[in-house]
C-alpha cells in the first residue's frame, strides 16, 4: 500500500511540474522577451480553445515561455499561427 501511495504522489507531482512549464499566451510582446520563431497548428472542429491549447503545447515544446497568436482561420478545420518568445 505504501508503494502505491508513493507512486500516486510521484505521478501527481510530475503532472504538476509539466503544467508549470506551459507557455503563456500574451496579447503584446513581453518586455525583454526575445522572439524565437513562428509555430503553426491545426485542429479539426470549430473549437478555438483546442487550437490555443495546441499552439501552447507546441510553444512549450520548443522552450518558449510565451506566445502570441497572430492568425487563426478555418471552418471545421482550424489553422493558427503564433510567434513564440523566450
mmCIF file with all atom_site columns, N, CA, C and O in Angstrom, residues 24-34 65-68 84-86:
data_model
loop_
_atom_site.group_PDB
_atom_site.id
_atom_site.type_symbol
_atom_site.label_atom_id
_atom_site.label_alt_id
_atom_site.label_comp_id
_atom_site.label_asym_id
_atom_site.label_entity_id
_atom_site.label_seq_id
_atom_site.pdbx_PDB_ins_code
_atom_site.Cartn_x
_atom_site.Cartn_y
_atom_site.Cartn_z
_atom_site.occupancy
_atom_site.B_iso_or_equiv
_atom_site.pdbx_formal_charge
_atom_site.auth_seq_id
_atom_site.auth_comp_id
_atom_site.auth_asym_id
_atom_site.auth_atom_id
_atom_site.pdbx_PDB_model_num
ATOM 1  N N  . UNK A 1 24 ? 2.697  30.711 -21.928 1.00 0.00 ? 24 UNK A N  1
ATOM 2  C CA . UNK A 1 24 ? 1.551  31.568 -21.651 1.00 0.00 ? 24 UNK A CA 1
ATOM 3  C C  . UNK A 1 24 ? 1.226  32.404 -22.875 1.00 0.00 ? 24 UNK A C  1
ATOM 4  O O  . UNK A 1 24 ? 2.113  32.991 -23.488 1.00 0.00 ? 24 UNK A O  1
ATOM 5  N N  . UNK A 1 25 ? -0.062 32.480 -23.202 1.00 0.00 ? 25 UNK A N  1
ATOM 6  C CA . UNK A 1 25 ? -0.467 33.327 -24.317 1.00 0.00 ? 25 UNK A CA 1
ATOM 7  C C  . UNK A 1 25 ? -0.443 34.783 -23.876 1.00 0.00 ? 25 UNK A C  1
ATOM 8  O O  . UNK A 1 25 ? -0.870 35.122 -22.782 1.00 0.00 ? 25 UNK A O  1
ATOM 9  N N  . UNK A 1 26 ? 0.082  35.661 -24.725 1.00 0.00 ? 26 UNK A N  1
ATOM 10 C CA . UNK A 1 26 ? 0.147  37.094 -24.436 1.00 0.00 ? 26 UNK A CA 1
ATOM 11 C C  . UNK A 1 26 ? -0.503 37.859 -25.582 1.00 0.00 ? 26 UNK A C  1
ATOM 12 O O  . UNK A 1 26 ? -0.573 37.377 -26.714 1.00 0.00 ? 26 UNK A O  1
ATOM 13 N N  . UNK A 1 27 ? -0.972 39.067 -25.291 1.00 0.00 ? 27 UNK A N  1
ATOM 14 C CA . UNK A 1 27 ? -1.582 39.884 -26.339 1.00 0.00 ? 27 UNK A CA 1
ATOM 15 C C  . UNK A 1 27 ? -0.598 40.896 -26.914 1.00 0.00 ? 27 UNK A C  1
ATOM 16 O O  . UNK A 1 27 ? -0.794 41.404 -28.011 1.00 0.00 ? 27 UNK A O  1
ATOM 17 N N  . UNK A 1 28 ? 0.465  41.193 -26.171 1.00 0.00 ? 28 UNK A N  1
ATOM 18 C CA . UNK A 1 28 ? 1.516  42.086 -26.657 1.00 0.00 ? 28 UNK A CA 1
ATOM 19 C C  . UNK A 1 28 ? 2.871  41.437 -26.381 1.00 0.00 ? 28 UNK A C  1
ATOM 20 O O  . UNK A 1 28 ? 2.978  40.529 -25.556 1.00 0.00 ? 28 UNK A O  1
ATOM 21 N N  . UNK A 1 29 ? 3.884  41.919 -27.055 1.00 0.00 ? 29 UNK A N  1
ATOM 22 C CA . UNK A 1 29 ? 5.225  41.360 -26.880 1.00 0.00 ? 29 UNK A CA 1
ATOM 23 C C  . UNK A 1 29 ? 5.693  41.614 -25.444 1.00 0.00 ? 29 UNK A C  1
ATOM 24 O O  . UNK A 1 29 ? 5.682  42.755 -24.975 1.00 0.00 ? 29 UNK A O  1
ATOM 25 N N  . UNK A 1 30 ? 6.103  40.571 -24.727 1.00 0.00 ? 30 UNK A N  1
ATOM 26 C CA . UNK A 1 30 ? 6.584  40.745 -23.362 1.00 0.00 ? 30 UNK A CA 1
ATOM 27 C C  . UNK A 1 30 ? 7.865  41.588 -23.314 1.00 0.00 ? 30 UNK A C  1
ATOM 28 O O  . UNK A 1 30 ? 8.698  41.520 -24.220 1.00 0.00 ? 30 UNK A O  1
ATOM 29 N N  . UNK A 1 31 ? 8.015  42.355 -22.252 1.00 0.00 ? 31 UNK A N  1
ATOM 30 C CA . UNK A 1 31 ? 9.215  43.173 -22.050 1.00 0.00 ? 31 UNK A CA 1
ATOM 31 C C  . UNK A 1 31 ? 10.416 42.239 -21.902 1.00 0.00 ? 31 UNK A C  1
ATOM 32 O O  . UNK A 1 31 ? 10.353 41.219 -21.226 1.00 0.00 ? 31 UNK A O  1
ATOM 33 N N  . UNK A 1 32 ? 11.506 42.576 -22.551 1.00 0.00 ? 32 UNK A N  1
ATOM 34 C CA . UNK A 1 32 ? 12.762 41.812 -22.503 1.00 0.00 ? 32 UNK A CA 1
ATOM 35 C C  . UNK A 1 32 ? 12.646 40.409 -23.085 1.00 0.00 ? 32 UNK A C  1
ATOM 36 O O  . UNK A 1 32 ? 13.505 39.571 -22.835 1.00 0.00 ? 32 UNK A O  1
ATOM 37 N N  . UNK A 1 33 ? 11.601 40.144 -23.844 1.00 0.00 ? 33 UNK A N  1
ATOM 38 C CA . UNK A 1 33 ? 11.455 38.827 -24.464 1.00 0.00 ? 33 UNK A CA 1
ATOM 39 C C  . UNK A 1 33 ? 12.135 38.830 -25.823 1.00 0.00 ? 33 UNK A C  1
ATOM 40 O O  . UNK A 1 33 ? 12.169 39.847 -26.509 1.00 0.00 ? 33 UNK A O  1
ATOM 41 N N  . UNK A 1 34 ? 12.692 37.691 -26.167 1.00 0.00 ? 34 UNK A N  1
ATOM 42 C CA . UNK A 1 34 ? 13.334 37.561 -27.467 1.00 0.00 ? 34 UNK A CA 1
ATOM 43 C C  . UNK A 1 34 ? 12.502 36.631 -28.336 1.00 0.00 ? 34 UNK A C  1
ATOM 44 O O  . UNK A 1 34 ? 12.118 35.536 -27.903 1.00 0.00 ? 34 UNK A O  1
ATOM 45 N N  . UNK A 1 65 ? 8.518  30.608 -23.398 1.00 0.00 ? 65 UNK A N  1
ATOM 46 C CA . UNK A 1 65 ? 7.805  30.934 -22.162 1.00 0.00 ? 65 UNK A CA 1
ATOM 47 C C  . UNK A 1 65 ? 6.481  31.621 -22.451 1.00 0.00 ? 65 UNK A C  1
ATOM 48 O O  . UNK A 1 65 ? 5.590  31.627 -21.615 1.00 0.00 ? 65 UNK A O  1
ATOM 49 N N  . UNK A 1 66 ? 6.357  32.200 -23.652 1.00 0.00 ? 66 UNK A N  1
ATOM 50 C CA . UNK A 1 66 ? 5.108  32.850 -24.036 1.00 0.00 ? 66 UNK A CA 1
ATOM 51 C C  . UNK A 1 66 ? 4.935  32.791 -25.546 1.00 0.00 ? 66 UNK A C  1
ATOM 52 O O  . UNK A 1 66 ? 5.893  32.541 -26.282 1.00 0.00 ? 66 UNK A O  1
ATOM 53 N N  . UNK A 1 67 ? 3.699  33.020 -25.985 1.00 0.00 ? 67 UNK A N  1
ATOM 54 C CA . UNK A 1 67 ? 3.412  33.029 -27.409 1.00 0.00 ? 67 UNK A CA 1
ATOM 55 C C  . UNK A 1 67 ? 2.287  34.007 -27.686 1.00 0.00 ? 67 UNK A C  1
ATOM 56 O O  . UNK A 1 67 ? 1.479  34.305 -26.819 1.00 0.00 ? 67 UNK A O  1
ATOM 57 N N  . UNK A 1 68 ? 2.267  34.522 -28.907 1.00 0.00 ? 68 UNK A N  1
ATOM 58 C CA . UNK A 1 68 ? 1.241  35.472 -29.326 1.00 0.00 ? 68 UNK A CA 1
ATOM 59 C C  . UNK A 1 68 ? 0.618  34.947 -30.618 1.00 0.00 ? 68 UNK A C  1
ATOM 60 O O  . UNK A 1 68 ? 1.301  34.790 -31.625 1.00 0.00 ? 68 UNK A O  1
ATOM 61 N N  . UNK A 1 84 ? 6.560  32.836 -31.036 1.00 0.00 ? 84 UNK A N  1
ATOM 62 C CA . UNK A 1 84 ? 6.960  32.368 -29.710 1.00 0.00 ? 84 UNK A CA 1
ATOM 63 C C  . UNK A 1 84 ? 8.115  33.223 -29.184 1.00 0.00 ? 84 UNK A C  1
ATOM 64 O O  . UNK A 1 84 ? 8.944  33.713 -29.938 1.00 0.00 ? 84 UNK A O  1
ATOM 65 N N  . UNK A 1 85 ? 8.110  33.404 -27.862 1.00 0.00 ? 85 UNK A N  1
ATOM 66 C CA . UNK A 1 85 ? 9.114  34.237 -27.186 1.00 0.00 ? 85 UNK A CA 1
ATOM 67 C C  . UNK A 1 85 ? 9.745  33.458 -26.044 1.00 0.00 ? 85 UNK A C  1
ATOM 68 O O  . UNK A 1 85 ? 9.133  32.621 -25.418 1.00 0.00 ? 85 UNK A O  1
ATOM 69 N N  . UNK A 1 86 ? 10.965 33.822 -25.764 1.00 0.00 ? 86 UNK A N  1
ATOM 70 C CA . UNK A 1 86 ? 11.692 33.220 -24.638 1.00 0.00 ? 86 UNK A CA 1
ATOM 71 C C  . UNK A 1 86 ? 12.304 34.301 -23.796 1.00 0.00 ? 86 UNK A C  1
ATOM 72 O O  . UNK A 1 86 ? 12.684 35.341 -24.255 1.00 0.00 ? 86 UNK A O  1
#
